[in-house]
Tab-separated table of C-alpha atoms and ligand atoms in Angstrom:
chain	number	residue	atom	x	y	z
A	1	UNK	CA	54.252	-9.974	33.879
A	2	UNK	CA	54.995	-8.790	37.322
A	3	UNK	CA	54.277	-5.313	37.889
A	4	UNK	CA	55.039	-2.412	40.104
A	5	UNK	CA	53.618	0.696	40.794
A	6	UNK	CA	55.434	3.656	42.809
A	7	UNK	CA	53.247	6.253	44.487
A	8	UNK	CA	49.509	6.405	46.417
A	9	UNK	CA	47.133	9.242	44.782
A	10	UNK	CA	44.411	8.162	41.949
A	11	UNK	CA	46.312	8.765	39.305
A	12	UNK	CA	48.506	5.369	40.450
A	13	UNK	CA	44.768	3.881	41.199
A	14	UNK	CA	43.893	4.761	38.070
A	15	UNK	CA	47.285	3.400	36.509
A	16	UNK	CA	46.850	0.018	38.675
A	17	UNK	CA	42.835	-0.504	37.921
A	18	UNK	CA	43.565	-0.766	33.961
A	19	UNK	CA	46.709	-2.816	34.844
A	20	UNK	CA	45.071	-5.237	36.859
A	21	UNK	CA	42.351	-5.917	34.120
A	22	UNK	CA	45.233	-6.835	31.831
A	23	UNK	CA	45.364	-10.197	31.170
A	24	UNK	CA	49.482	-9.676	31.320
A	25	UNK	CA	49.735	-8.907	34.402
A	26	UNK	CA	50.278	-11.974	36.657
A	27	UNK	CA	51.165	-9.909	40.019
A	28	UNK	CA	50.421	-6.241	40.602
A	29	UNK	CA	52.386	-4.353	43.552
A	30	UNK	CA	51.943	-0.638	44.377
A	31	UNK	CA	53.773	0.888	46.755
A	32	UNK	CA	53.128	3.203	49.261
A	33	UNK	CA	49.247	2.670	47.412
A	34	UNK	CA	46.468	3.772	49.451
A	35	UNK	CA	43.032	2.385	51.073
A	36	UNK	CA	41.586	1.972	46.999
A	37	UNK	CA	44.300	0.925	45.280
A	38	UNK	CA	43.842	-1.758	47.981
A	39	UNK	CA	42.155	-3.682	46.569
A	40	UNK	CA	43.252	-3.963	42.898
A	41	UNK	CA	47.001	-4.591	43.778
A	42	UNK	CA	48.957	-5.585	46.835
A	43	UNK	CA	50.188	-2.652	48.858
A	44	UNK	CA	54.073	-2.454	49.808
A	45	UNK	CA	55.778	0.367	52.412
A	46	UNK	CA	58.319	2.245	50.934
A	47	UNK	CA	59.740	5.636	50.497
A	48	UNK	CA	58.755	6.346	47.057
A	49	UNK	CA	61.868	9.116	46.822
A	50	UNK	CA	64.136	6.623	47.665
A	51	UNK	CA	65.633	5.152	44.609
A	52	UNK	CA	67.724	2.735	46.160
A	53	UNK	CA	64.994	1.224	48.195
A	54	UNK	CA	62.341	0.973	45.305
A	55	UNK	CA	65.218	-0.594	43.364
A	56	UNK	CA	65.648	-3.191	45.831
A	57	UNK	CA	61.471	-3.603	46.786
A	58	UNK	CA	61.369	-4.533	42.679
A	59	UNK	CA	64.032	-6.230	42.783
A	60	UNK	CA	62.241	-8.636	45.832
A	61	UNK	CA	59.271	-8.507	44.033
A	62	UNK	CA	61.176	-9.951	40.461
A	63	UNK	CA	59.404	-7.402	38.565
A	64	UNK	CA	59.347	-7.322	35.022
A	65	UNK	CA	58.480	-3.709	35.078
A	66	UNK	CA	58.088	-0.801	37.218
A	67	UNK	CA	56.046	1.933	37.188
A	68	UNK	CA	57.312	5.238	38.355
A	69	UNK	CA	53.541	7.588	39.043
A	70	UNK	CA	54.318	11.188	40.256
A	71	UNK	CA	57.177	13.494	39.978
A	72	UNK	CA	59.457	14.071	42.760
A	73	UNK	CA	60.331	10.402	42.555
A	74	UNK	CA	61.387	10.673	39.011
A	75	UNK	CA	62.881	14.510	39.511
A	76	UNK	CA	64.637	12.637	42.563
A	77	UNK	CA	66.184	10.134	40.043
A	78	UNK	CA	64.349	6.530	41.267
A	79	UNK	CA	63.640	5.529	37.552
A	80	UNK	CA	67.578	5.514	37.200
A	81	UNK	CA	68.113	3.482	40.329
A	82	UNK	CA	65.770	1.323	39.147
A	83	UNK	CA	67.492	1.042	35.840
A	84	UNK	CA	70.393	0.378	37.184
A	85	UNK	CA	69.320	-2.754	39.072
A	86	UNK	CA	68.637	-3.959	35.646
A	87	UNK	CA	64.541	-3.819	35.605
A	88	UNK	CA	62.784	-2.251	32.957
A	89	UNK	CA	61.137	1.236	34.211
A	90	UNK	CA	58.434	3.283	32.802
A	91	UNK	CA	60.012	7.090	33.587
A	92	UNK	CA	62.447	9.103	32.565
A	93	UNK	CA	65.608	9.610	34.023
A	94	UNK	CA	66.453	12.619	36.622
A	95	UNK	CA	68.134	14.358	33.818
A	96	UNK	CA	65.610	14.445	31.723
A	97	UNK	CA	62.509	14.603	33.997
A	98	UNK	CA	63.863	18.580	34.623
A	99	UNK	CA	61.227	19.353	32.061
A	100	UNK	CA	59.165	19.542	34.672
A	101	UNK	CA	61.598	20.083	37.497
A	102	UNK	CA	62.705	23.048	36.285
A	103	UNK	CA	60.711	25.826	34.164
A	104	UNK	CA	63.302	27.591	33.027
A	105	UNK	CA	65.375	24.532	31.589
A	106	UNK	CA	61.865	23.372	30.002
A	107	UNK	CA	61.817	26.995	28.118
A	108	UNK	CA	65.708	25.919	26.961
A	109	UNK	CA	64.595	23.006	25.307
A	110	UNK	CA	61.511	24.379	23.524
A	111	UNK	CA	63.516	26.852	22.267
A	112	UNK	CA	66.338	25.030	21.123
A	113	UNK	CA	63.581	22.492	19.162
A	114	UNK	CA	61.133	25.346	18.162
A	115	UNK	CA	58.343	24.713	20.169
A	116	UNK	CA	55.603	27.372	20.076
A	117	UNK	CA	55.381	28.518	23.685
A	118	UNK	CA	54.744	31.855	25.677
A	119	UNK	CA	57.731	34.745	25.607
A	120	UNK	CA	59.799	34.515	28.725
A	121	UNK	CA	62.401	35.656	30.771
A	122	UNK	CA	63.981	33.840	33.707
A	123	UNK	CA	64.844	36.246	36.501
A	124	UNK	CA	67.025	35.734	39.637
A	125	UNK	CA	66.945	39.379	40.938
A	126	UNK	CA	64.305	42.259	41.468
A	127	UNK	CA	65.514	44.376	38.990
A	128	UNK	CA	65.695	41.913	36.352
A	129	UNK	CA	61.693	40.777	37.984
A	130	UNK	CA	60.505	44.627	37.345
A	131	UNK	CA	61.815	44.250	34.323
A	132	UNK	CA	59.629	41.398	33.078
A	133	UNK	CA	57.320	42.216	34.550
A	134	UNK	CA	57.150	45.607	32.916
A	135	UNK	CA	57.853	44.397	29.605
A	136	UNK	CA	54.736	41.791	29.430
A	137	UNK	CA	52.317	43.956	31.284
A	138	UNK	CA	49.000	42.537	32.802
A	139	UNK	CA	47.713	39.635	33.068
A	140	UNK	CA	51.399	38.739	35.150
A	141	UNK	CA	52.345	34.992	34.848
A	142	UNK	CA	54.789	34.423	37.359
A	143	UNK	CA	56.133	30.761	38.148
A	144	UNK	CA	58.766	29.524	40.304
A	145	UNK	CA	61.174	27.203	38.103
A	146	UNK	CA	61.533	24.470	40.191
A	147	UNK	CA	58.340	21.769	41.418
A	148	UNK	CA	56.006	23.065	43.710
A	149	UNK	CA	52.999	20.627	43.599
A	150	UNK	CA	50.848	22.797	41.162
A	151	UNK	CA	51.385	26.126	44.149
A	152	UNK	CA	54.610	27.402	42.249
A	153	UNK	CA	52.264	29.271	39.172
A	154	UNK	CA	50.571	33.146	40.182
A	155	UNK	CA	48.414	34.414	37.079
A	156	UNK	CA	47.339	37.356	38.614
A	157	UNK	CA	46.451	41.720	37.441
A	158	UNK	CA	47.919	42.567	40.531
A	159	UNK	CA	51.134	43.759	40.188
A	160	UNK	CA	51.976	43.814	43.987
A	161	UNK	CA	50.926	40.148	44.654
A	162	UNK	CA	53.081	39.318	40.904
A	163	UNK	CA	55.866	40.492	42.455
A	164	UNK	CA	55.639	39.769	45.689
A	165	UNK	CA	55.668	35.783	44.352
A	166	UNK	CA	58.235	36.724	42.112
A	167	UNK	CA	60.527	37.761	45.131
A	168	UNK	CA	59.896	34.880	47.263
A	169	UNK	CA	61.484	32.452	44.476
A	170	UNK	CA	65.328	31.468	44.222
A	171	UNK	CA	64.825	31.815	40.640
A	172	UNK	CA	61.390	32.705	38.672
A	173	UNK	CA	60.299	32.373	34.677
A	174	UNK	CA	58.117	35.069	34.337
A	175	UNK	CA	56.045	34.672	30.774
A	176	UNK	CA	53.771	36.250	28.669
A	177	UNK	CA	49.870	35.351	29.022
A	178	UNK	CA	48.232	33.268	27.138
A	179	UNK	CA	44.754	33.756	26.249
A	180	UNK	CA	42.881	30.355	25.175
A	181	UNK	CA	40.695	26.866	25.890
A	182	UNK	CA	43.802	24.766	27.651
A	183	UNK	CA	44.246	21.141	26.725
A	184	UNK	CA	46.303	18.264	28.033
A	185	UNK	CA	48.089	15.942	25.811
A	186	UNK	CA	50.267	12.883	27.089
A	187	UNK	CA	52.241	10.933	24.804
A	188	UNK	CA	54.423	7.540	25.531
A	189	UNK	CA	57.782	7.780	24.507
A	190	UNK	CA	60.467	5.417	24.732
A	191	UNK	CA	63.024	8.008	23.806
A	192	UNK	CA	62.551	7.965	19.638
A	193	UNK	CA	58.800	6.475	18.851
A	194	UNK	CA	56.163	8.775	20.645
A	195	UNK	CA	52.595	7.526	20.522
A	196	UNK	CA	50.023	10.161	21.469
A	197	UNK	CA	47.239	8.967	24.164
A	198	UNK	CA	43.758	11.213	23.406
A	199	UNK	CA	43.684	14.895	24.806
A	200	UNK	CA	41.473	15.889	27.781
A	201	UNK	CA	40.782	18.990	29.708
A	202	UNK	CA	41.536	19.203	33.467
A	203	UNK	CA	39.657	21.827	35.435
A	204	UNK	CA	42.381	23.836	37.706
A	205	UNK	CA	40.571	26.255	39.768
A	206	UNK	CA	38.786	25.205	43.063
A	207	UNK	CA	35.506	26.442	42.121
A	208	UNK	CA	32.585	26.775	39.659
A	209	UNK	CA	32.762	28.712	36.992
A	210	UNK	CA	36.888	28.605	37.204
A	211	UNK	CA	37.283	30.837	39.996
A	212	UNK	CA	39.328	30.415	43.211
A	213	UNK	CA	42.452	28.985	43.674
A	214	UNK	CA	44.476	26.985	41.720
A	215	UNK	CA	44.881	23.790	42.872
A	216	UNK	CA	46.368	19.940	41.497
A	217	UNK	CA	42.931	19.527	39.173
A	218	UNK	CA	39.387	19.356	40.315
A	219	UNK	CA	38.368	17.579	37.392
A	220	UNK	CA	38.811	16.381	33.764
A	221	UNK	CA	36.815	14.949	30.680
A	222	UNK	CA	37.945	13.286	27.430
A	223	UNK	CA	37.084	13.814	24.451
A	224	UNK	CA	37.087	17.607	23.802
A	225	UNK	CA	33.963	17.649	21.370
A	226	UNK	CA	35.055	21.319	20.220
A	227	UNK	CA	39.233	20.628	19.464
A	228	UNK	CA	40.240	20.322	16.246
A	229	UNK	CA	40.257	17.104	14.814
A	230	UNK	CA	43.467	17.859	13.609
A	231	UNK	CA	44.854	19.263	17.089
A	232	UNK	CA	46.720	15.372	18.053
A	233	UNK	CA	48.557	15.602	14.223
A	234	UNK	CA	49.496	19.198	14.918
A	235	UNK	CA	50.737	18.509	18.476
A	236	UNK	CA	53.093	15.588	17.549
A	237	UNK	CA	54.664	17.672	15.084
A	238	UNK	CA	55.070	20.487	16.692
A	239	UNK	CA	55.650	19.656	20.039
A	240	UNK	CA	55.842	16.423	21.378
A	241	UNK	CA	58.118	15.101	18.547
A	242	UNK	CA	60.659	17.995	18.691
A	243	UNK	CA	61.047	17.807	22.311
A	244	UNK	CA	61.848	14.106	22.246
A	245	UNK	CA	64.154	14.684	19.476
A	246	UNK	CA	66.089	17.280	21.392
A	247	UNK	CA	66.387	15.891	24.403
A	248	UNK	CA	67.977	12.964	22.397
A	249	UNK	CA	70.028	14.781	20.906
A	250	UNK	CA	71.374	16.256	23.817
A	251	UNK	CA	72.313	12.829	25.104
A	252	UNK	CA	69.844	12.956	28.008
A	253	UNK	CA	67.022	10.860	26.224
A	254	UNK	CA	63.202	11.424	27.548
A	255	UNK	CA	61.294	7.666	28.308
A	256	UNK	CA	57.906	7.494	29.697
A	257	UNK	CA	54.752	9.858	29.741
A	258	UNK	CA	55.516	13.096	28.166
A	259	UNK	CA	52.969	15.904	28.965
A	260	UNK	CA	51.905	18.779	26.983
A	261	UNK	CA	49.805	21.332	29.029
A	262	UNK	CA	48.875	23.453	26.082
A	263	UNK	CA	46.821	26.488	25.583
A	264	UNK	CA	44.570	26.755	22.027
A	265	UNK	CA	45.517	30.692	21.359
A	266	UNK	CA	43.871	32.924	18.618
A	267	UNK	CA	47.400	32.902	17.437
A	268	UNK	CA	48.128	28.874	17.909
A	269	UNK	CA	48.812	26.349	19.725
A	270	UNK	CA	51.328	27.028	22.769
A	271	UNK	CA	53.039	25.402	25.245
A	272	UNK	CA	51.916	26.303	29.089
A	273	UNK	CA	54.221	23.520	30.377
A	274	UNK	CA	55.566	20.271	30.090
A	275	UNK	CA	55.023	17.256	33.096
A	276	UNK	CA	57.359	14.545	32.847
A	277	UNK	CA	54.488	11.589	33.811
A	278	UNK	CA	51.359	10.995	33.947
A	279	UNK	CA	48.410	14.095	34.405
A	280	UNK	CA	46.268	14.036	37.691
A	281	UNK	CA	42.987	14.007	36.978
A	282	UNK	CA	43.160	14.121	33.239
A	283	UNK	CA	44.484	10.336	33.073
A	284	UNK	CA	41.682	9.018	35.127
A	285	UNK	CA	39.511	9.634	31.936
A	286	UNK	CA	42.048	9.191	29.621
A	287	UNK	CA	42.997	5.219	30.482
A	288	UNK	CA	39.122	5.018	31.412
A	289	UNK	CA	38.795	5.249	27.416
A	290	UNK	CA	41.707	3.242	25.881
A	291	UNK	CA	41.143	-0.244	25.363
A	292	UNK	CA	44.508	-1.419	24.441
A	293	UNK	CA	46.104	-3.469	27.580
A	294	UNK	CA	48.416	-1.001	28.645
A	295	UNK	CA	50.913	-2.715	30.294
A	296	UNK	CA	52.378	-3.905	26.826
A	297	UNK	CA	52.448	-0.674	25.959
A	298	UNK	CA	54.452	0.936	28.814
A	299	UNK	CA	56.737	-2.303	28.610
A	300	UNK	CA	57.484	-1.244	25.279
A	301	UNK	CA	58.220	2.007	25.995
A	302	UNK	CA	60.575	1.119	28.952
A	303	UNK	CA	62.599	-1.275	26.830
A	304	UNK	CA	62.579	0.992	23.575
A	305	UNK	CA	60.294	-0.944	21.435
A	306	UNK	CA	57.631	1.106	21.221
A	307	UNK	CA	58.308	1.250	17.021
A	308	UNK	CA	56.444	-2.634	17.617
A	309	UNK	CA	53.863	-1.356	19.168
A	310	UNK	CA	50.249	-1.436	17.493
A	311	UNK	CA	48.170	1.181	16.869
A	312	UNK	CA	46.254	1.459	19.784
A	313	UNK	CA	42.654	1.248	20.456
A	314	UNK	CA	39.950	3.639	22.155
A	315	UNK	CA	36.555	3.476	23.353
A	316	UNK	CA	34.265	5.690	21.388
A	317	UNK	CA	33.091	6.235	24.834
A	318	UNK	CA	33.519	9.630	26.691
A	319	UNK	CA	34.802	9.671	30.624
A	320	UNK	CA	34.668	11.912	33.270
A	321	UNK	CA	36.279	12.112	36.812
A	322	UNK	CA	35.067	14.638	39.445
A	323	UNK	CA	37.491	15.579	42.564
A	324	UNK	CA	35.889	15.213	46.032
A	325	UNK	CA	38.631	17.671	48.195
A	326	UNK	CA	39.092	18.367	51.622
A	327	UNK	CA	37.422	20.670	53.555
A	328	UNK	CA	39.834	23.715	52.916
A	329	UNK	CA	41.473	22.682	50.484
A	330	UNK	CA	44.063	24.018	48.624
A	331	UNK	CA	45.236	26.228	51.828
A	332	UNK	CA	45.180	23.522	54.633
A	333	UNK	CA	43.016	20.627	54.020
A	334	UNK	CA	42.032	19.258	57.239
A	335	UNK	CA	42.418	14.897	56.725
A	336	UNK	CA	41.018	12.544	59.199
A	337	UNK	CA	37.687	12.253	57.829
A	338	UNK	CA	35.308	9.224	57.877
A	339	UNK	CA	34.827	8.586	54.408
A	340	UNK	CA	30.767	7.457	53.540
A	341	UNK	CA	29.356	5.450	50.342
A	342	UNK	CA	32.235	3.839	48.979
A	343	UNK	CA	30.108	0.410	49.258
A	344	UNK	CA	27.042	1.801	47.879
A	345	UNK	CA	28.640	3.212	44.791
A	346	UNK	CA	30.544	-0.239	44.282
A	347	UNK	CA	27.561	-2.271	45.027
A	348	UNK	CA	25.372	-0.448	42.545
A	349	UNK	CA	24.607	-1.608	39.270
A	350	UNK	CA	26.590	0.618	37.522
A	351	UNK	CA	30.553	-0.949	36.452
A	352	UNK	CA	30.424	2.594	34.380
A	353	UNK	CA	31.048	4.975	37.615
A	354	UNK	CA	33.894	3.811	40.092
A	355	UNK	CA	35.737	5.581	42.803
A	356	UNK	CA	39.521	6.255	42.478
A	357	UNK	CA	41.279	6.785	45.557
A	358	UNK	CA	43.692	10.169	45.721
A	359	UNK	CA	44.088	10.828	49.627
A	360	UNK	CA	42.756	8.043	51.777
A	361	UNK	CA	43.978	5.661	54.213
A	362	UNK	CA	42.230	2.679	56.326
A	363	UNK	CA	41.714	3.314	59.760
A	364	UNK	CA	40.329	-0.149	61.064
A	365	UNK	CA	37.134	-0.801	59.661
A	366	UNK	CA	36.740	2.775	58.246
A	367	UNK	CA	38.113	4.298	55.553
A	368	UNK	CA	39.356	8.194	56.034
A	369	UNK	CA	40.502	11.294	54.065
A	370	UNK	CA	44.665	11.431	54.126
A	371	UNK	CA	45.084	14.466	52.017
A	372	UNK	CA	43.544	17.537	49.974
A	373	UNK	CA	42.373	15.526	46.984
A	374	UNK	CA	40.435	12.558	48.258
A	375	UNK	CA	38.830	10.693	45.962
A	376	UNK	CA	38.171	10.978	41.918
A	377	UNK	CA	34.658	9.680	40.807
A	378	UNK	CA	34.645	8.095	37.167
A	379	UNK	CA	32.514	7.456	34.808
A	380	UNK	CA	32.060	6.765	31.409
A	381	UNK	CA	28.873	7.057	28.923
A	382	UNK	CA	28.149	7.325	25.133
A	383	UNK	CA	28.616	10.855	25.580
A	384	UNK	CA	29.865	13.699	27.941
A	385	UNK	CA	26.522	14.505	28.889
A	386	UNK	CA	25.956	10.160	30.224
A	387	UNK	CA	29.024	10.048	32.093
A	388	UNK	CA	28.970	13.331	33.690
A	389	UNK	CA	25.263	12.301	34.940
A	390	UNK	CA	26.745	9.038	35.854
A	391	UNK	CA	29.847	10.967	37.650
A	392	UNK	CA	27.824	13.201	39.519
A	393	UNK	CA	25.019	10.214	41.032
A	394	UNK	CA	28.288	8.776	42.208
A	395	UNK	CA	29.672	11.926	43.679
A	396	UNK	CA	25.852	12.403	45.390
A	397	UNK	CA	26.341	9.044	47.680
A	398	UNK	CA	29.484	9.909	48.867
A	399	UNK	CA	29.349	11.622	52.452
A	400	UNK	CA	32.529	13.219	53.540
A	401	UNK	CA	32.680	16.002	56.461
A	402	UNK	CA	32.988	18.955	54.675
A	403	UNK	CA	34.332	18.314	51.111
A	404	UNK	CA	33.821	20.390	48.218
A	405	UNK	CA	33.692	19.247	44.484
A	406	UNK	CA	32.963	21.375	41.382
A	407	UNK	CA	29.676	20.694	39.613
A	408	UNK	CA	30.834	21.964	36.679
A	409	UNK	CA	33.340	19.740	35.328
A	410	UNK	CA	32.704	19.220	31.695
A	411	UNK	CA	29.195	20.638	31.678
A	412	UNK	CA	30.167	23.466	28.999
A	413	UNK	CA	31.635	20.566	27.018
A	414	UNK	CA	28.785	18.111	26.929
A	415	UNK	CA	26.689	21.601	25.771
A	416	UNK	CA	24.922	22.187	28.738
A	417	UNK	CA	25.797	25.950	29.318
B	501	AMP	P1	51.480	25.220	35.210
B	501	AMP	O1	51.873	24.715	36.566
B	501	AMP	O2	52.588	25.769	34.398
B	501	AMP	O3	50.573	24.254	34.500
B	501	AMP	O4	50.472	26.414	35.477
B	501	AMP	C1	49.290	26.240	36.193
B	501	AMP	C2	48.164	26.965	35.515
B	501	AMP	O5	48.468	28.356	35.420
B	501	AMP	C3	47.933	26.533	34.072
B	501	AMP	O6	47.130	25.402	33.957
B	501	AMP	C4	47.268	27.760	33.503
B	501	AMP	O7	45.891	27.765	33.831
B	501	AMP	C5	47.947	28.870	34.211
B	501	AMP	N1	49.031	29.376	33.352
B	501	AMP	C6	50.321	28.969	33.332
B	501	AMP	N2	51.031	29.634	32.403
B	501	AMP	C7	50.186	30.485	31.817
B	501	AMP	C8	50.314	31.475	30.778
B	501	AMP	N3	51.475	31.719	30.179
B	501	AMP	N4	49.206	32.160	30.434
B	501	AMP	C9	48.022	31.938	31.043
B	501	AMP	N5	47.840	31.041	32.028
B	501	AMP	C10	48.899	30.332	32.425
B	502	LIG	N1	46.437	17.872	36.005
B	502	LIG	C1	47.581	18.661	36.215
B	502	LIG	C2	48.773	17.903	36.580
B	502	LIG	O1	48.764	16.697	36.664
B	502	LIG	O2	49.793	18.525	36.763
């Protein structure tokens, strides 16, 4: 099977490492890609939010199935072009991707299916922003409805800076808070069958101890040792099932990775938010731990046979990835920096810990950052406790000017305070 991957951070690296150790795939293509994903799959130029030319790129490739990674290309409607040209595509369709594109359509479908999620309103004027914000009170959750690349959310107890991001959006959900451990769940759906992947935790804030900014995810771990051993059951019932159902019945069927960003409340479990493909970090640790081939799997769901699909299979083993940012990130991260240790890490004798490539780009010889998040350090161990130690000796040999990591992912997890 010929295979093509569209977009260039590490959750794509991620997506094209387990791909290229399945013995399916005969050819693996990402495009744009970056300096890692180098060298698991052959790099291609193209505008990822160009439908028409990924449509014809896979179409000169004679790819049996294409791979659509982050969201503006699917908000922007490429897995339909590439549809269209008659190739089997892993993503939903523009129509349907609006559960993430836009909040306050997201909110419409929960509520028409009955998924637990915070109180709402969606506001388009001051008056009806004071009045939300009034009526839910402090902490303020304030998020602009349409995608902003994980900047469009405020969770803030100041009123003025609540509104003040409330006012500088076209149109705003502003929500009740929610109050709880948060958990990501993705799910494969080809529309009607939805097979839950294992949850993991992503860590959103820039710095120990969860303060600082938000930002795209610093970090993530799978398993969750404390979650309920019922919580995958309770999701696909409640959730993930209802949502696909709806947005079949509404004629605008969801296929691909369905997201559940969820929040474990003393009342339940809630919705935060839905993503409409694949989780960045979180899926670095989650395909680190499945050993079913995936490409099958996502072939399946592209062609709507994913009621054929076998059970699949995980490592009992747990993962974790640790982001290495640039320096200032999330405000302006400065890019252009020599990036140190990738060959040491490779060379040493350790297959468990491996560098994913987010933001980088080959500049002759060298290797440099290209963006805020540069690289996300795996590893996996018979526990939390293993592969975060394995993580973190990774993270220690890389030398880049100025980055920052957390050195907390998963610690509290793996029961180390
Ligand atoms: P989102 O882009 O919707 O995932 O929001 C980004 C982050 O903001 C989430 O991961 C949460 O940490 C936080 N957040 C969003 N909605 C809520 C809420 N209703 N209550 C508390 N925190 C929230
Ligand atoms: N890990 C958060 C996201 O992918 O949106």
């Amino acid at each position: 099977m010929k295979v093509l991957v569209i977009g260039g951070g590490a959750r794509e690296h991620a997506l094209c490492r387990s791909l290229s150790l399945d013995p399916a795939v005969s050819a693996l293509y990402c495009a744009p890609g970056n300096a890692g994903i180098a060298d698991v799959a052959t790099l291609r130029p193209v505008d990822a939010l160009d439908g028409d030319a990924v449509a014809t790129l896979a179409t000169e490739l004679l790819a049996d199935l294409v791979v659509v990674g982050p969201e503006a290309p699917l908000v922007a409607g490429v897995a339909d072009a590439v549809r269209a040209a008659g190739i089997p595509v892993f993503g939903p369709s523009a129509e349907a991707a609006q559960l993430e594109g836009s909040k306050a359509f997201a909110k419409d479908v929960m509520a028409a299916a009955g998924v637990p999620t915070a109180r709402s309103y969606v506001c388009t004027t001051p008056e009806e922003v004071d009045a939300a914000l009034d009526a839910f009170g402090a902490p303020y959750v304030v998020k602009d409805d349409g995608l902003a690349a994980g900047k469009g959310v405020v969770v803030t107890d100041d009123l003025a800076a609540a509104r003040a991001h409330a006012l500088g959006c076209d149109r705003v959900v502003i929500e009740e808070y929610l109050d709880g451990p948060e958990v990501s769940l993705f799910a494969i759906t080809d529309g009607v069958t939805v097979v839950p992947l294992q949850p993991a935790q992503d860590f959103k804030r820039a710095l120990d101890g969860d303060q600082g900014p938000n930002t795209g995810g610093m970090g993530a771990y799978s398993p969750l040792p404390w979650a309920d051993p019922k919580l995958v059951d309770e999701v696909m019932e409640l959730v993930l099932q209802p949502t696909v159902d709806e947005l079949r019945r509404r004629g605008t069927p969801f296929s691909g990775l369905l997201y559940a960003g969820l929040a474990i409340t003393g009342r339940g479990t809630r919705v935060i938010e839905f993503n409409a493909r694949f989780g960045d970090p979180e899926t670095q640790v989650v395909l680190a731990r499945l050993r079913t081939p995936l490409a099958g799997v996502l072939l399946n769901a592209a062609n709507g046979t994913l009621d054929a699909q076998p059970p699949l299979v995980w490592r009992d083993d747990a993962a974790v990835t640790v982001v290495i940012a640039s320096h200032n990130y999330p405000e302006t991260p400065r890019t252009g920096d020599r990036i140190e240790g990738l060959i040491e890490v490779a060379a040493e004798d350790e297959p468990d810990a491996y560098v994913l490539h987010a933001g980088t780009r080959r500049e002759g010889d060298a290797v440099v950052s290209a963006g805020g998040r540069v690289l996300s350090v795996t590893a996996t161990g018979s526990d939390l406790a293993q592969a975060r130690e394995k993580a973190y000796t990774a993270v220690a040999r890389i030398r880049l000017d100025g980055s920052q990591h957390r050195t907390d992912i998963a610690a509290k997890a793996a029961g180390l305070g």
